[in-house]
Short mmCIF file of C-alpha atoms in Angstrom, two decimals:
data_model
loop_
_atom_site.label_atom_id
_atom_site.label_comp_id
_atom_site.label_asym_id
_atom_site.label_seq_id
_atom_site.Cartn_x
_atom_site.Cartn_y
_atom_site.Cartn_z
CA UNK A 20 -17.26 -37.47 60.10
CA UNK A 21 -16.63 -38.43 56.47
CA UNK A 22 -13.05 -38.83 57.27
CA UNK A 23 -13.24 -40.71 60.74
CA UNK A 24 -15.85 -43.39 58.95
CA UNK A 25 -13.23 -43.61 55.30
CA UNK A 26 -10.74 -44.31 58.48
CA UNK A 27 -12.76 -46.67 59.87
CA UNK A 28 -13.02 -48.75 56.76
CA UNK A 29 -9.37 -48.58 55.80
CA UNK A 30 -8.69 -49.83 58.78
CA UNK A 31 -12.04 -53.29 58.35
CA UNK A 32 -10.45 -54.05 55.83
CA UNK A 33 -7.35 -54.38 56.08
CA UNK A 34 -6.74 -55.73 60.00
CA UNK A 35 -9.77 -57.77 60.75
CA UNK A 36 -11.63 -58.81 57.51
CA UNK A 37 -9.02 -62.45 55.80
CA UNK A 38 -9.25 -62.52 52.32
CA UNK A 39 -8.82 -66.75 52.97
CA UNK A 40 -12.09 -66.55 54.49
CA UNK A 41 -14.37 -64.06 53.90
CA UNK A 42 -14.67 -63.89 57.48
CA UNK A 43 -14.82 -60.71 60.00
CA UNK A 44 -12.23 -61.45 63.34
CA UNK A 45 -13.18 -60.12 66.53
CA UNK A 46 -10.29 -58.65 67.24
CA UNK A 47 -6.30 -58.35 67.33
CA UNK A 48 -3.91 -58.62 70.10
CA UNK A 49 -0.92 -56.61 68.05
CA UNK A 50 -1.34 -53.21 66.09
CA UNK A 51 1.65 -55.45 64.08
CA UNK A 52 0.08 -56.42 60.68
CA UNK A 53 1.69 -59.50 60.13
CA UNK A 54 1.56 -60.73 63.92
CA UNK A 55 -2.48 -59.12 64.40
CA UNK A 56 -3.89 -62.87 64.87
CA UNK A 57 -0.92 -64.52 66.32
CA UNK A 58 -2.88 -65.64 69.52
CA UNK A 59 -6.36 -67.12 67.59
CA UNK A 60 -6.29 -70.42 68.48
CA UNK A 61 -4.12 -73.16 66.32
CA UNK A 62 -6.10 -75.95 63.78
CA UNK A 63 -4.72 -78.24 66.19
CA UNK A 64 -5.94 -76.50 69.70
CA UNK A 65 -9.76 -76.30 67.23
CA UNK A 66 -9.93 -79.90 66.74
CA UNK A 67 -9.39 -80.72 70.83
CA UNK A 68 -11.92 -77.69 70.98
CA UNK A 69 -9.55 -75.02 73.08
CA UNK A 70 -10.13 -72.91 74.54
CA UNK A 71 -14.19 -74.45 74.64
CA UNK A 72 -16.43 -76.17 71.99
CA UNK A 73 -18.25 -72.42 71.50
CA UNK A 74 -14.54 -69.95 70.77
CA UNK A 75 -15.64 -68.46 73.57
CA UNK A 76 -12.96 -65.83 74.38
CA UNK A 77 -10.75 -66.75 71.42
CA UNK A 78 -11.36 -63.79 69.04
CA UNK A 79 -13.26 -66.12 66.71
CA UNK A 80 -16.34 -66.40 68.67
CA UNK A 81 -18.67 -64.26 66.31
CA UNK A 82 -17.41 -64.64 63.15
CA UNK A 83 -21.23 -64.93 62.33
CA UNK A 84 -22.70 -61.62 63.60
CA UNK A 85 -20.21 -59.84 62.60
CA UNK A 86 -19.67 -61.35 59.07
CA UNK A 87 -23.53 -60.41 58.37
CA UNK A 88 -23.81 -57.45 59.53
CA UNK A 89 -20.93 -56.46 57.77
CA UNK A 90 -22.78 -57.42 54.37
CA UNK A 91 -25.71 -54.61 55.25
CA UNK A 92 -22.98 -52.21 55.67
CA UNK A 93 -21.72 -53.02 51.90
CA UNK A 94 -25.66 -53.15 51.09
CA UNK A 95 -26.34 -49.93 51.79
CA UNK A 96 -23.61 -48.53 50.55
CA UNK A 97 -24.00 -50.04 46.92
CA UNK A 98 -20.69 -51.71 47.54
CA UNK A 99 -22.11 -55.26 45.45
CA UNK A 100 -18.44 -56.76 45.20
CA UNK A 101 -17.56 -56.76 48.94
CA UNK A 102 -21.04 -57.40 49.52
CA UNK A 103 -20.76 -60.59 47.28
CA UNK A 104 -17.87 -61.43 49.57
CA UNK A 105 -19.21 -61.28 52.83
CA UNK A 106 -21.59 -63.58 51.10
CA UNK A 107 -19.61 -66.13 50.92
CA UNK A 108 -18.24 -65.84 54.37
CA UNK A 109 -21.22 -66.63 55.04
CA UNK A 110 -22.20 -69.04 52.87
CA UNK A 111 -18.74 -71.30 53.71
CA UNK A 112 -20.09 -71.12 58.07
CA UNK A 113 -22.96 -72.31 56.64
CA UNK A 114 -21.90 -74.89 53.95
CA UNK A 115 -18.70 -76.49 55.91
CA UNK A 116 -19.79 -79.21 57.84
CA UNK A 117 -21.92 -81.22 55.32
CA UNK A 118 -24.65 -80.74 57.09
CA UNK A 119 -27.69 -78.80 55.96
CA UNK A 120 -28.35 -76.20 58.05
CA UNK A 121 -25.43 -76.59 60.46
CA UNK A 122 -24.13 -73.16 61.16
CA UNK A 123 -20.62 -72.62 62.30
CA UNK A 124 -19.55 -69.75 64.45
CA UNK A 125 -16.23 -68.97 62.18
CA UNK A 126 -13.61 -70.92 60.39
CA UNK A 127 -9.90 -70.46 61.10
CA UNK A 128 -8.64 -68.10 58.19
CA UNK A 129 -4.68 -70.23 58.01
CA UNK A 130 -6.11 -73.15 57.28
CA UNK A 131 -9.70 -72.43 55.64
CA UNK A 132 -11.12 -74.85 57.21
CA UNK A 133 -11.11 -75.35 60.91
CA UNK A 134 -13.96 -74.87 63.04
CA UNK A 135 -15.31 -75.46 66.43
CA UNK A 136 -18.85 -76.93 66.66
CA UNK A 137 -21.47 -75.02 69.32
CA UNK A 138 -23.21 -72.22 67.70
CA UNK A 139 -25.66 -69.92 69.13
CA UNK A 140 -28.86 -68.73 68.56
CA UNK A 141 -27.57 -64.80 68.60
CA UNK A 142 -25.29 -66.22 65.33
CA UNK A 143 -28.17 -67.81 63.40
CA UNK A 144 -30.16 -65.11 63.93
CA UNK A 145 -27.99 -62.49 62.11
CA UNK A 146 -26.73 -65.39 59.74
CA UNK A 147 -30.65 -65.55 58.47
CA UNK A 148 -31.38 -62.15 58.42
CA UNK A 149 -28.51 -60.50 56.64
CA UNK A 150 -28.77 -63.65 53.71
CA UNK A 151 -32.79 -62.94 53.92
CA UNK A 152 -31.68 -59.19 53.75
CA UNK A 153 -29.47 -60.13 50.68
CA UNK A 154 -31.60 -61.47 49.05
CA UNK A 155 -34.17 -58.86 47.83
CA UNK A 156 -31.11 -56.58 47.79
CA UNK A 157 -30.87 -56.91 44.25
CA UNK A 158 -27.37 -57.16 44.59
CA UNK A 159 -28.10 -61.19 44.04
CA UNK A 160 -27.72 -63.04 41.17
CA UNK A 161 -30.33 -66.02 40.29
CA UNK A 162 -27.85 -68.19 41.59
CA UNK A 163 -26.98 -66.89 43.93
CA UNK A 164 -30.77 -66.47 44.26
CA UNK A 165 -31.07 -69.79 44.40
CA UNK A 166 -28.61 -70.99 46.75
CA UNK A 167 -29.66 -68.40 49.94
CA UNK A 168 -33.11 -70.05 48.67
CA UNK A 169 -31.45 -73.53 49.85
CA UNK A 170 -29.11 -72.24 52.35
CA UNK A 171 -32.64 -70.64 54.33
CA UNK A 172 -34.52 -73.92 54.07
CA UNK A 173 -31.45 -75.64 54.69
CA UNK A 174 -32.36 -73.64 58.26
CA UNK A 175 -35.49 -74.19 58.32
CA UNK A 176 -35.84 -78.26 57.85
CA UNK A 177 -32.81 -78.58 60.16
CA UNK A 178 -34.78 -76.45 62.96
CA UNK A 179 -37.32 -78.60 62.30
CA UNK A 180 -35.87 -81.80 62.69
CA UNK A 181 -34.46 -81.42 66.28
CA UNK A 182 -36.53 -78.27 67.83
CA UNK A 183 -38.22 -80.72 69.93
CA UNK A 184 -39.50 -80.99 73.51
CA UNK A 185 -37.36 -84.25 73.69
CA UNK A 186 -34.67 -82.27 72.73
CA UNK A 187 -35.64 -79.08 75.00
CA UNK A 188 -35.58 -77.27 71.88
CA UNK A 189 -32.23 -76.92 70.73
CA UNK A 190 -29.97 -77.43 68.13
CA UNK A 191 -27.34 -79.92 68.41
CA UNK A 192 -23.31 -79.07 67.73
CA UNK A 193 -22.19 -79.63 64.31
CA UNK A 194 -19.76 -82.66 65.59
CA UNK A 195 -23.41 -84.06 67.45
CA UNK A 196 -21.25 -84.37 70.19
CA UNK A 197 -23.50 -83.69 73.27
CA UNK A 198 -24.59 -80.32 73.64
CA UNK A 199 -23.36 -78.51 76.87
CA UNK A 200 -23.74 -75.08 76.68
CA UNK A 201 -28.05 -73.35 77.10
CA UNK A 202 -27.31 -70.63 73.34
CA UNK A 203 -28.76 -73.00 70.87
CA UNK A 204 -31.84 -73.63 72.50
CA UNK A 205 -34.62 -72.30 70.05
CA UNK A 206 -38.38 -71.87 72.52
CA UNK A 207 -39.21 -72.28 75.97
CA UNK A 208 -36.41 -68.98 75.91
CA UNK A 209 -36.17 -65.96 77.27
CA UNK A 210 -38.72 -62.96 75.90
CA UNK A 211 -36.18 -60.97 74.26
CA UNK A 212 -35.32 -64.38 72.08
CA UNK A 213 -38.94 -66.00 71.75
CA UNK A 214 -38.67 -64.70 68.03
CA UNK A 215 -35.79 -66.03 66.46
CA UNK A 216 -37.22 -69.04 66.03
CA UNK A 217 -40.30 -68.05 63.80
CA UNK A 218 -38.54 -65.59 62.12
CA UNK A 219 -36.40 -68.99 60.48
CA UNK A 220 -38.95 -70.30 58.93
CA UNK A 221 -40.41 -66.33 58.04
CA UNK A 222 -37.37 -66.16 55.92
CA UNK A 223 -37.28 -69.46 53.82
CA UNK A 224 -41.15 -69.05 53.38
CA UNK A 225 -40.44 -65.42 51.99
CA UNK A 226 -37.54 -67.04 49.34
CA UNK A 227 -38.74 -70.00 48.39
CA UNK A 228 -43.52 -69.60 48.80
CA UNK A 229 -43.56 -73.28 50.55
CA UNK A 230 -46.27 -73.13 52.31
CA UNK A 231 -45.02 -75.68 55.34
CA UNK A 232 -42.59 -72.79 56.00
CA UNK A 233 -44.90 -70.43 56.43
CA UNK A 234 -47.27 -73.14 59.27
CA UNK A 235 -44.25 -73.74 60.73
CA UNK A 236 -43.82 -70.02 61.11
CA UNK A 237 -47.51 -69.07 62.05
CA UNK A 238 -47.42 -71.73 64.97
CA UNK A 239 -44.78 -69.85 66.84
CA UNK A 240 -45.69 -66.45 65.94
CA UNK A 241 -48.05 -65.25 67.86
CA UNK A 242 -47.03 -66.24 71.08
CA UNK A 243 -42.97 -65.58 70.76
CA UNK A 244 -44.49 -61.94 69.93
CA UNK A 245 -46.72 -61.96 73.26
CA UNK A 246 -43.43 -63.34 74.91
CA UNK A 247 -41.45 -59.86 73.33
CA UNK A 248 -44.01 -57.48 74.93
CA UNK A 249 -43.08 -58.73 78.00
CA UNK A 250 -39.43 -57.93 78.27
CA UNK A 251 -37.68 -58.83 81.84
CA UNK A 252 -37.40 -55.20 84.25
CA UNK A 253 -34.05 -54.73 83.57
CA UNK A 254 -31.31 -53.36 81.13
CA UNK A 255 -30.62 -55.34 78.53
CA UNK A 256 -27.29 -55.48 76.74
CA UNK A 257 -27.57 -53.22 72.93
CA UNK A 258 -26.41 -57.48 71.18
CA UNK A 259 -29.61 -58.64 72.42
CA UNK A 260 -32.11 -55.81 71.52
CA UNK A 261 -30.51 -55.15 68.07
CA UNK A 262 -30.97 -59.37 67.74
CA UNK A 263 -34.83 -59.16 68.55
CA UNK A 264 -34.75 -56.29 66.39
CA UNK A 265 -33.52 -58.47 63.37
CA UNK A 266 -36.13 -61.42 64.35
CA UNK A 267 -39.27 -58.71 64.44
CA UNK A 268 -38.20 -57.07 61.90
CA UNK A 269 -38.47 -59.93 59.46
CA UNK A 270 -41.50 -61.63 60.66
CA UNK A 271 -42.71 -57.45 60.02
CA UNK A 272 -42.04 -57.57 56.88
CA UNK A 273 -43.25 -60.76 56.05
CA UNK A 274 -46.70 -61.30 57.58
CA UNK A 275 -49.62 -59.73 55.71
CA UNK A 276 -52.07 -59.85 59.11
CA UNK A 277 -53.09 -56.63 60.57
CA UNK A 278 -53.01 -57.91 63.61
CA UNK A 279 -49.75 -60.03 63.46
CA UNK A 280 -48.03 -57.13 62.39
CA UNK A 281 -48.88 -54.86 65.24
CA UNK A 282 -47.74 -56.84 68.17
CA UNK A 283 -44.58 -57.19 65.93
CA UNK A 284 -44.42 -53.46 66.11
CA UNK A 285 -45.13 -52.82 69.59
CA UNK A 286 -42.26 -55.06 70.10
CA UNK A 287 -39.98 -52.75 68.05
CA UNK A 288 -41.74 -49.94 70.09
CA UNK A 289 -40.31 -52.03 73.40
CA UNK A 290 -36.84 -52.47 71.92
CA UNK A 291 -36.35 -48.99 70.52
CA UNK A 292 -37.20 -47.52 74.90
CA UNK A 293 -35.55 -49.99 76.71
CA UNK A 294 -31.94 -49.30 74.32
CA UNK A 295 -31.76 -46.11 75.65
CA UNK A 296 -29.95 -47.61 78.87
CA UNK A 297 -27.18 -48.70 76.39
CA UNK A 298 -27.06 -45.13 74.80
CA UNK A 299 -26.49 -43.47 78.04
CA UNK A 300 -24.65 -46.04 79.34
CA UNK A 301 -21.89 -45.87 76.69
CA UNK A 302 -21.50 -42.55 76.91
CA UNK A 303 -20.97 -42.39 80.00
CA UNK A 304 -18.48 -45.45 79.02
CA UNK A 305 -16.26 -42.76 76.81
CA UNK A 306 -16.30 -40.39 79.69
CA UNK A 307 -14.70 -42.33 82.55
CA UNK A 308 -12.17 -45.08 80.22
CA UNK A 309 -9.39 -46.02 77.69
CA UNK A 310 -10.97 -47.01 74.99
CA UNK A 311 -7.26 -47.85 73.19
CA UNK A 312 -6.77 -51.15 75.59
CA UNK A 313 -5.36 -54.19 73.55
CA UNK A 314 -6.70 -57.98 74.62
CA UNK A 315 -4.54 -61.05 76.07
CA UNK A 316 -3.57 -63.53 74.19
CA UNK A 317 -6.85 -65.85 75.81
CA UNK A 318 -3.21 -68.75 76.21
CA UNK A 319 -2.33 -66.58 78.68
CA UNK A 320 -5.01 -65.36 80.68
CA UNK A 321 -5.60 -66.40 83.62
CA UNK A 322 -9.14 -64.76 84.17
CA UNK A 323 -11.70 -66.91 83.39
CA UNK A 324 -15.24 -67.77 83.80
CA UNK A 325 -16.67 -70.83 83.92
CA UNK A 326 -20.03 -70.49 82.67
CA UNK A 327 -22.76 -72.21 84.95
CA UNK A 328 -24.44 -75.68 84.24
CA UNK A 329 -22.44 -77.03 81.17
CA UNK A 330 -19.00 -75.85 82.65
CA UNK A 331 -17.13 -74.14 79.83
CA UNK A 332 -14.12 -72.34 80.98
CA UNK A 333 -13.92 -68.90 78.74
CA UNK A 334 -10.94 -66.28 78.89
CA UNK A 335 -12.57 -63.36 79.71
CA UNK A 336 -11.11 -60.05 79.01
CA UNK A 337 -10.54 -57.79 82.19
CA UNK A 338 -13.09 -55.50 83.26
CA UNK A 339 -11.18 -52.21 81.83
CA UNK A 340 -10.22 -54.18 78.62
CA UNK A 341 -14.29 -55.16 78.25
CA UNK A 342 -15.10 -51.99 78.89
CA UNK A 343 -13.08 -49.86 75.76
CA UNK A 344 -14.73 -53.32 73.97
CA UNK A 345 -18.35 -52.40 74.61
CA UNK A 346 -18.11 -48.92 74.17
CA UNK A 347 -18.11 -49.03 70.29
CA UNK A 348 -20.16 -51.52 70.61
CA UNK A 349 -23.30 -50.19 72.09
CA UNK A 350 -23.04 -46.62 71.12
CA UNK A 351 -23.41 -48.40 67.29
CA UNK A 352 -25.93 -51.04 67.85
CA UNK A 353 -28.56 -48.70 69.53
CA UNK A 354 -27.60 -46.09 66.63
CA UNK A 355 -28.39 -48.81 63.77
CA UNK A 356 -31.50 -50.36 66.23
CA UNK A 357 -32.90 -46.50 65.99
CA UNK A 358 -32.18 -46.50 61.65
CA UNK A 359 -33.09 -49.56 61.03
CA UNK A 360 -37.27 -49.39 62.84
CA UNK A 361 -39.75 -49.21 60.01
CA UNK A 362 -40.21 -45.47 59.55
CA UNK A 363 -43.66 -45.78 61.41
CA UNK A 364 -41.95 -45.80 64.30
CA UNK A 365 -38.68 -44.92 63.38
CA UNK A 366 -36.88 -42.00 66.14
CA UNK A 367 -33.59 -40.65 65.93
CA UNK A 368 -33.33 -38.68 68.47
CA UNK A 369 -31.59 -35.66 69.55
CA UNK A 370 -30.08 -37.79 72.48
CA UNK A 371 -29.07 -39.67 69.71
CA UNK A 372 -27.23 -37.23 67.77
CA UNK A 373 -25.86 -36.04 70.53
CA UNK A 374 -24.16 -39.35 72.51
CA UNK A 375 -23.13 -40.32 68.89
CA UNK A 376 -20.90 -37.70 67.77
CA UNK A 377 -19.59 -37.72 71.79
CA UNK A 378 -18.05 -41.39 71.26
CA UNK A 379 -17.04 -40.77 68.02
CA UNK A 380 -15.08 -37.67 68.27
CA UNK A 381 -11.63 -37.97 68.27
CA UNK A 382 -11.81 -41.87 67.93
CA UNK A 383 -9.11 -43.39 66.22
CA UNK A 384 -9.60 -46.34 64.94
CA UNK A 385 -5.70 -47.10 63.91
CA UNK A 386 -5.11 -47.63 67.52
CA UNK A 387 -8.61 -49.87 68.45
CA UNK A 388 -8.05 -53.48 68.88
CA UNK A 389 -11.67 -54.71 68.35
CA UNK A 390 -13.34 -55.21 64.81
CA UNK A 391 -16.85 -53.14 66.15
CA UNK A 392 -14.93 -49.96 66.19
CA UNK A 393 -14.65 -50.83 62.59
CA UNK A 394 -17.38 -51.63 60.25
CA UNK A 395 -20.00 -50.79 63.18
CA UNK A 396 -19.67 -47.39 62.22
CA UNK A 397 -19.34 -47.55 59.15
CA UNK A 398 -22.67 -49.76 58.85
CA UNK A 399 -24.05 -46.64 60.78
CA UNK A 400 -23.00 -44.01 58.33
CA UNK A 401 -24.13 -46.19 55.39
CA UNK A 402 -27.66 -46.41 56.44
CA UNK A 403 -28.39 -42.88 57.81
CA UNK A 404 -26.93 -41.62 54.37
CA UNK A 405 -28.97 -44.77 52.74
CA UNK A 406 -32.36 -42.70 54.54
CA UNK A 407 -31.27 -39.61 54.80
CA UNK A 408 -31.33 -39.14 57.93
CA UNK A 409 -28.19 -36.98 59.64
CA UNK A 410 -25.69 -37.95 62.41
#
């Protein structure tokens, strides 16, 4: 297994991590190293918001999900140099607009300055959690910690300014054009999303000691925790459960009140229960699908989805390619969920191990087209080793 993890790390650093931005890009369209990002939107297309203002389906959609996870991966490995590089990528996306607290998903690796204006609560969640984690890792210098205090304070201030009833509790686009999609709404949201807003305030409070941020956190904390204990009767994608866990885990570690901590501990028990479906689904997909399928160039893709309400046109992967992508993402997200649980409720079961080994057995990262098949297995492995848990 260690040899496979070493191969995953090598492919990740060579193929998906850009030296120009210190950001992780979603996939490669070809195994030809020099052309791997040829289908990314050009700076001119980005200026026109093509394919859509969120960059969905473009190959630079999830920079502020993938790069924060890579930061955690390097923290667990004790690799301070690479952790700092990932932090630089986060800082770039958190400052490039010039609007304090405004986050972008990614930055074009060619010119190092072009970005799409519409982020999401999911991107903010990973960004905030990983900044907070890095702050407490022992790897961040005093100067870097000071920067993180500014970055997390900026997010909290941005939220306080814009998350109001009048805005439908929605963060503005980074270019301040009218928001079209619902993915930056931070309150009166689905149960698994409710703790995002209080988490942002809790992180800012924890690193600054500013009591005002604590008051803002407490304004939402109990209602959000109650919502999290009423998940819908449905299966949730593992990415949604992982993001919910990050919110609950940060709050659980910052909060001192026993009743509120127990409320969020129960949230995390629910996450654990719901995640088993994704564990088994990933194994079933691996059993019945070819996972070495290349994503199409979105410019040539005739299969698109029109997002209800906002009318964003989203280039979509064909169903078999979507499954090839989700297999590696879901199995590894479920494993991270199990490993990241507080020790009091952590349960990395035999079923976790059997299904994980089944999916990973024979995996060839050199032939796989999506970044999640490289950094995610390394993140899981590093977390397990840090906790002295055998996979």
